[in-house]
Coordinates of C-alpha atoms in Angstrom, one line a residue:
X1 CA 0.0 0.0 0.0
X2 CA 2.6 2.5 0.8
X3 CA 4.3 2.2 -2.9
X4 CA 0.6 2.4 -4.8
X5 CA 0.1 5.5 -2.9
X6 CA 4.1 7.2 -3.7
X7 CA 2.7 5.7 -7.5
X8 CA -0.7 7.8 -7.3
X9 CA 1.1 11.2 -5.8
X10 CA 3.9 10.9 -8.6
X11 CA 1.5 10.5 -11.3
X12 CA -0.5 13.1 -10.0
X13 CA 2.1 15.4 -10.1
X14 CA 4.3 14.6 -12.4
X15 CA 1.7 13.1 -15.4
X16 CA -0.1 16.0 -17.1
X17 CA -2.3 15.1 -19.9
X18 CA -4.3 16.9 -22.2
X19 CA -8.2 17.1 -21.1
X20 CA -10.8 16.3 -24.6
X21 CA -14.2 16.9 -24.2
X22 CA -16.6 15.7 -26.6
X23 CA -19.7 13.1 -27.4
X24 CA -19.0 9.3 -27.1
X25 CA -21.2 6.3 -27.5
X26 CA -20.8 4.0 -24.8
X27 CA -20.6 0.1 -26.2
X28 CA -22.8 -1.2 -24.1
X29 CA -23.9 -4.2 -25.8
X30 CA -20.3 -5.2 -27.0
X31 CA -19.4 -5.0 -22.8
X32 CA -22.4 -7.1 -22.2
X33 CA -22.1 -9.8 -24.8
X34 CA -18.2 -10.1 -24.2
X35 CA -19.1 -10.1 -20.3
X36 CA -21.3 -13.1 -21.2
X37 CA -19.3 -15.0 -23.7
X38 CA -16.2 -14.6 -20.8
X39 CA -18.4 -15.6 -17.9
X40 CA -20.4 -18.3 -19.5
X41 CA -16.3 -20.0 -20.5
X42 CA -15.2 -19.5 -16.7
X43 CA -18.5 -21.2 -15.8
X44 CA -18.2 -23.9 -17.6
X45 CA -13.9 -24.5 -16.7
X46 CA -14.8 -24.0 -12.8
X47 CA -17.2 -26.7 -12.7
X48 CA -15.9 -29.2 -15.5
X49 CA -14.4 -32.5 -14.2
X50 CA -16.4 -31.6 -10.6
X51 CA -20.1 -31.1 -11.1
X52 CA -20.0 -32.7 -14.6
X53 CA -17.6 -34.4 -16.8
X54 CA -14.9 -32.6 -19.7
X55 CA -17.1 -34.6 -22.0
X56 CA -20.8 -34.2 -21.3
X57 CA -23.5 -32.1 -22.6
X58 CA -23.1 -29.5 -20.2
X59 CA -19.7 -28.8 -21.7
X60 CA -21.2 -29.1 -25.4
X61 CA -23.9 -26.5 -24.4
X62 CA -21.6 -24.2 -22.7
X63 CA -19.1 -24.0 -25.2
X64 CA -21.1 -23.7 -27.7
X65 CA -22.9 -20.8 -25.7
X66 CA -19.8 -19.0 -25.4
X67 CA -18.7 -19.5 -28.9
X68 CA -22.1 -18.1 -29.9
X69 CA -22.2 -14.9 -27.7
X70 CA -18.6 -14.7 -29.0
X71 CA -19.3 -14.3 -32.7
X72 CA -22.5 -12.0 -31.8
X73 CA -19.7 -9.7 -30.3
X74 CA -17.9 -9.6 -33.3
X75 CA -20.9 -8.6 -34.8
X76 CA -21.8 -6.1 -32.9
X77 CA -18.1 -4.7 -32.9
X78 CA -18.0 -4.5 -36.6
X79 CA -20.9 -1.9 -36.3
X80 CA -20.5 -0.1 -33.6
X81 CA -19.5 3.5 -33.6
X82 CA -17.1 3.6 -31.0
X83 CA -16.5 -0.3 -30.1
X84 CA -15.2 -1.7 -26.8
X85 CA -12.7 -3.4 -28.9
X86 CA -11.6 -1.9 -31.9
X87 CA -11.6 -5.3 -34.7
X88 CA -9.1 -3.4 -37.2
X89 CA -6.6 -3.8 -34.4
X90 CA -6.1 -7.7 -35.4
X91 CA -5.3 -6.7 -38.3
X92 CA -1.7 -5.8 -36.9
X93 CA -0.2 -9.2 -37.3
X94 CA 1.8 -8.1 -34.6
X95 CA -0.9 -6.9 -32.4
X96 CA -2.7 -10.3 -32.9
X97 CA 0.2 -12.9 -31.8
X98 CA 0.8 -10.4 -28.7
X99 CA -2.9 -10.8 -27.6
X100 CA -2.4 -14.7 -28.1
X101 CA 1.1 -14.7 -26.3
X102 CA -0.7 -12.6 -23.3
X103 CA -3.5 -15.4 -23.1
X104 CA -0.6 -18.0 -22.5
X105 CA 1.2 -15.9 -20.4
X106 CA -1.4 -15.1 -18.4
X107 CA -1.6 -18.9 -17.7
X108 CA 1.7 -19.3 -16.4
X109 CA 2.0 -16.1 -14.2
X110 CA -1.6 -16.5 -12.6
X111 CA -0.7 -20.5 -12.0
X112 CA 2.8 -19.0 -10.2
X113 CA 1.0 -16.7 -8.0
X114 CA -1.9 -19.3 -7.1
X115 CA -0.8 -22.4 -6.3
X116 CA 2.9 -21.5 -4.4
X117 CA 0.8 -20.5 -1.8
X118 CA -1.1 -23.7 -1.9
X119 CA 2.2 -25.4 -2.1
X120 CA 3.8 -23.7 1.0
X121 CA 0.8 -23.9 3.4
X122 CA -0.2 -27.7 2.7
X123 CA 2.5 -29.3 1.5
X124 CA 5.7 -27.2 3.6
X125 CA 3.3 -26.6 7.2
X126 CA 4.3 -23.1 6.0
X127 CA 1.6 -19.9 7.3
X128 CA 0.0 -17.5 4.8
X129 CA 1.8 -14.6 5.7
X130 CA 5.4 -17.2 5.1
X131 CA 4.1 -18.4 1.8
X132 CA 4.0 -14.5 0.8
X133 CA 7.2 -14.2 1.8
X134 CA 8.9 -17.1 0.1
X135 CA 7.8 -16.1 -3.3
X136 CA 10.0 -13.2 -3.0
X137 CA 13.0 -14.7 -5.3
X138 CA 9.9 -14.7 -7.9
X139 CA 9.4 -11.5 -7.5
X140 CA 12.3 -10.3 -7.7
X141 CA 13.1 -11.9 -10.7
X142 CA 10.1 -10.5 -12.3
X143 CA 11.2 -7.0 -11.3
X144 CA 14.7 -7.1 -12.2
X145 CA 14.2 -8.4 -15.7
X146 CA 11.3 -5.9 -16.5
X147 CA 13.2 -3.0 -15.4
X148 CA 16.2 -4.3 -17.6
X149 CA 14.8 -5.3 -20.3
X150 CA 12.8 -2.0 -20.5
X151 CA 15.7 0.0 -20.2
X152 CA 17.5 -1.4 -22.9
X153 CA 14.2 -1.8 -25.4
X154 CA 14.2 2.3 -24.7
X155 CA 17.9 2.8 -25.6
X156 CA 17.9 0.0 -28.5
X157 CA 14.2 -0.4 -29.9
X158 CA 14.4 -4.1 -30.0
X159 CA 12.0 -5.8 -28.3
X160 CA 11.3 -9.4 -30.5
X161 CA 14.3 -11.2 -28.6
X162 CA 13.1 -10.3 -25.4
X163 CA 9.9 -11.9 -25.8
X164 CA 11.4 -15.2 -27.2
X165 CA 13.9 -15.6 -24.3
X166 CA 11.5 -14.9 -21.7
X167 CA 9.1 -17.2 -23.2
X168 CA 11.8 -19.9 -23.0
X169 CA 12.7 -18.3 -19.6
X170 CA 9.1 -19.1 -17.9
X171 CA 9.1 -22.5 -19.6
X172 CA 11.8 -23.7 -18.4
X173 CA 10.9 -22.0 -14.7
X174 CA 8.1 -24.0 -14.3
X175 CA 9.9 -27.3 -16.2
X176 CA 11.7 -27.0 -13.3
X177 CA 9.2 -26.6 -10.9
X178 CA 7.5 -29.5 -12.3
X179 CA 10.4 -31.6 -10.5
X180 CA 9.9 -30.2 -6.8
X181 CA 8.3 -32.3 -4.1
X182 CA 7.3 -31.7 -0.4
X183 CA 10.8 -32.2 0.8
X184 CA 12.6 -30.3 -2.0
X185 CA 15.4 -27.9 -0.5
X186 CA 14.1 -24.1 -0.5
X187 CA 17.1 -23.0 -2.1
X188 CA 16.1 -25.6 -5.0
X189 CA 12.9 -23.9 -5.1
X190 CA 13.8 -20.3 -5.0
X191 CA 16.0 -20.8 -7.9
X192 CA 13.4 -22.4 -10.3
X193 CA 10.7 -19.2 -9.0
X194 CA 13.8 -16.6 -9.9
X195 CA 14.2 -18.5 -13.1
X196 CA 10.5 -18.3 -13.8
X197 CA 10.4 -14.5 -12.3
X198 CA 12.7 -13.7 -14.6
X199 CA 10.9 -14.9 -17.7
X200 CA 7.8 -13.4 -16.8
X201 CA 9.0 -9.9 -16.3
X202 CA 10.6 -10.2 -19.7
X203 CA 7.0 -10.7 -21.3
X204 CA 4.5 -9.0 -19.3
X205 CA 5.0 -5.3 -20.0
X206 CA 6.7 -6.0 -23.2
X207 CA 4.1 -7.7 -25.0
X208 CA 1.9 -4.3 -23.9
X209 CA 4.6 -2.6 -24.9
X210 CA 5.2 -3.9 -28.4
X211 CA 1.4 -3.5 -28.7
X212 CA 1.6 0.1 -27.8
X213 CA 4.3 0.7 -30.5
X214 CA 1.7 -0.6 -33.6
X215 CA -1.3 1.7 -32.7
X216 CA -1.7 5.3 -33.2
X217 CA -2.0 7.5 -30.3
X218 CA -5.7 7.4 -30.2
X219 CA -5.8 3.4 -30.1
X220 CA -3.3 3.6 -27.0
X221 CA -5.8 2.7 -24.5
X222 CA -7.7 -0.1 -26.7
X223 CA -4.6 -1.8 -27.7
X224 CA -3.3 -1.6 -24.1
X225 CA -7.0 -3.0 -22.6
X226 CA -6.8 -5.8 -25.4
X227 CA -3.3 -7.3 -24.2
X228 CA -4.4 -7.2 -20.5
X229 CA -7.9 -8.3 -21.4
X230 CA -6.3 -11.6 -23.0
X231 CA -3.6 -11.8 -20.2
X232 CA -6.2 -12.0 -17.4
X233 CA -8.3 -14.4 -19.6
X234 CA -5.6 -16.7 -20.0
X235 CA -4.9 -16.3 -15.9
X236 CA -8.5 -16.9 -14.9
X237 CA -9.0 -20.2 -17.9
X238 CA -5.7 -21.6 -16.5
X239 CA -6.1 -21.4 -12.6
X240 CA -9.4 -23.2 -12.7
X241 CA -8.6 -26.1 -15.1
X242 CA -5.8 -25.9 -13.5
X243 CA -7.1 -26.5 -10.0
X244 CA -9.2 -29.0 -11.3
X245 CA -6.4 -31.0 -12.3
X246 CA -4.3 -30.5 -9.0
X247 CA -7.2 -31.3 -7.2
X248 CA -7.6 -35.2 -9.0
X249 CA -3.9 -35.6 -8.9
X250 CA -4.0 -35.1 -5.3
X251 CA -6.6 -37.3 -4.8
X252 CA -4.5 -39.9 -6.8
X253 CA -1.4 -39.6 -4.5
X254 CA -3.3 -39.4 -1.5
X255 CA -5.1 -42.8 -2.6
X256 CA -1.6 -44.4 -3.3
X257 CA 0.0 -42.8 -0.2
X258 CA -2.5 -44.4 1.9
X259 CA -2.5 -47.8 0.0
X260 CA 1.0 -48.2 0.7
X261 CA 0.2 -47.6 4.3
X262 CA -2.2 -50.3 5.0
X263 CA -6.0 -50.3 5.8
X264 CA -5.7 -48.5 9.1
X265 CA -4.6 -45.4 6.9
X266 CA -7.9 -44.8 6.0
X267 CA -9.7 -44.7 9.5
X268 CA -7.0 -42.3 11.0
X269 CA -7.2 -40.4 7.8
X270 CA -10.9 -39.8 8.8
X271 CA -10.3 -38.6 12.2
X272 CA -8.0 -35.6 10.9
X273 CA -10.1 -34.8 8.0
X274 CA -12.4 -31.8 7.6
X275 CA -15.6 -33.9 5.1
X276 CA -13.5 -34.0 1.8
X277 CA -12.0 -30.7 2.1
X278 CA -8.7 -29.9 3.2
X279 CA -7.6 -31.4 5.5
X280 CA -6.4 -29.9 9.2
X281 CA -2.7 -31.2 8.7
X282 CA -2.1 -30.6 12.6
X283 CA -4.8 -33.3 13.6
X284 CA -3.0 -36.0 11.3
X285 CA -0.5 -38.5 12.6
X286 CA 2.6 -38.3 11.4
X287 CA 2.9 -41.2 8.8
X288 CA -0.7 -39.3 7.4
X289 CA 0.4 -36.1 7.5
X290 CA 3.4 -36.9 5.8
X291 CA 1.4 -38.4 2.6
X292 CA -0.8 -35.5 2.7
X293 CA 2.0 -33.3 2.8
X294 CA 3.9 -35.3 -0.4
X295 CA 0.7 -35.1 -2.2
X296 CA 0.0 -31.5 -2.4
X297 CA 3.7 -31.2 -3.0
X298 CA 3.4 -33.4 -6.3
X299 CA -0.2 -32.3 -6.9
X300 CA 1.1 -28.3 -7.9
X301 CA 4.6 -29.6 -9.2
X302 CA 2.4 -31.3 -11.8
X303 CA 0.4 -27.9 -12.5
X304 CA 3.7 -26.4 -13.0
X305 CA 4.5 -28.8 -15.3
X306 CA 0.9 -28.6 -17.6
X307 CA 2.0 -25.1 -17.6
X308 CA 5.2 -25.3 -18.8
X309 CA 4.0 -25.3 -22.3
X310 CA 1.7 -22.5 -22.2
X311 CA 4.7 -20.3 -21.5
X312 CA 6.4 -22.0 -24.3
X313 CA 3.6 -21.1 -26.7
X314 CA 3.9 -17.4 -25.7
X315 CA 7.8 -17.6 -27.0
X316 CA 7.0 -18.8 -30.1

């Protein structure tokens, strides 16, 4: 809080911009069928594999829902005065892989934030305000390679390898990743998240960046919104099919943990549960705790790993 509020007294000091009054059109259908297209996708991803199967006729109604509230939106965009998203901005061949590289990047970053914590308080006995702290060699990562990077694309213009390095960056961040376990050393650990810190901060801003660079000055804000609007897509697609995913390989390991424990497993299991949920991992015995504890730690290191790719896809 205290560095948002330095931000908002330097900008509104220092930024002076000139003030244009005149009539707009708000898009008010093109925000209401993209709301719906958006909503009705992170609908159906939140509660596929859980209240219904991938494959079922939920999924076939909701997709095709989305795909149909979708291309109404593109219809409704192509005639509107003063659309929500400007269409003639994918024509920039440029502009349209950076919107497709934020939606992949998006999935990594959000799946970084997300599910360390997850991975620090159940599978490392860690507490919320600890899991905060140990993502800091992330962070930092992510800071020092977007304040770099944008340094140098200001002196030298060149942005392209940039983008491809980080994208191989983050990949190979959360390759990495994809190999800790509940007992992993932290040091292991902090390395991989300053690897994959490193990779991200190379791609966020830059992809709005090279966005910015292809639009004239009156398309600044649309261009911008459309890069961040696919970023945060990608983020809020990827952490709940995601989740999904950690939750059923969890379930997996648990089942094996407890298998290779014996049959007793199961009724001291049940006395430190919580009804399905998460389970209180002070209540379990140790030999229990201990599987729990190994399969949340496997559980995310296989999210890192689905991600992997996604950050791979952004590079190329």
């Amino acid at each position: 809080m205290p560095f948002a509020i330095i931000a908002l007294l330097v900008l509104q000091k220092t930024l002076k911009l000139p003030v244009v009054k005149r009539e707009v059109k708000v898009d008010w259908a093109g925000a209401f069928f993209i709301s719906a297209a958006v909503s009705l996708l992170l609908i159906w991803v939140t509660f596929a594999g859980d209240k219904y199967d991938w494959m079922s006729w939920q999924t076939a109604v909701m997709v095709l829902g989305a795909v149909a509230l979708g291309a109404v939106f593109v219809l409704v965009e192509s005639k509107a005065s003063e659309p929500i998203i400007p269409l003639r901005l994918f024509r920039n061949r440029t502009i349209t892989l950076a919107s497709l590289a934020s939606l992949f990047v998006g999935v990594a970053m959000f799946a970084g934030t997300v599910f360390f914590s997850q991975y620090f308080q159940l599978a490392r006995n860690e507490s919320p305000t600890m899991s905060g702290v140990l993502t800091i060699p992330m962070i930092a990562g992510l800071f020092v390679s977007s304040t770099v990077s944008g340094l140098i694309i200001t002196k030298t213009g060149r942005w392209k390898a940039w983008l491809v390095s980080g994208g191989a960056l983050a990949a190979g961040g959360l390759g990495l990743l994809g190999t800790i376990r509940y007992d992993t050393e932290y040091w292991h650990i902090a390395l991989f998240m300053a690897v994959l810190g490193l990779g991200l901060g190379m791609m966020m801003q830059n992809l709005v960046l090279c966005t910015q660079n292809q639009v004239a000055p009156a398309d600044l804000g649309a261009a911008s919104s459309v890069v961040t609007f696919f970023r945060s897509l990608g983020g809020a697609i990827g952490v709940s099919a995601l989740g999904a995913v950690m939750a059923h390989r969890v379930t997996d390991y648990v089942k094996e943990g407890l298998a290779e424990l014996g049959p007793k497993a199961a009724a001291a299991m049940g006395k430190g549960g919580s009804g399905g949920g998460i389970p209180d991992m002070d209540k379990l015995p140790a030999p229990i705790r201990t599987v729990m504890e190994d399969a949340y730690g496997h559980g995310v290191a296989d999210v890192f790993l689905y991600s992997a790719p996604f950050a791979l896809l952004a590079s190329w």
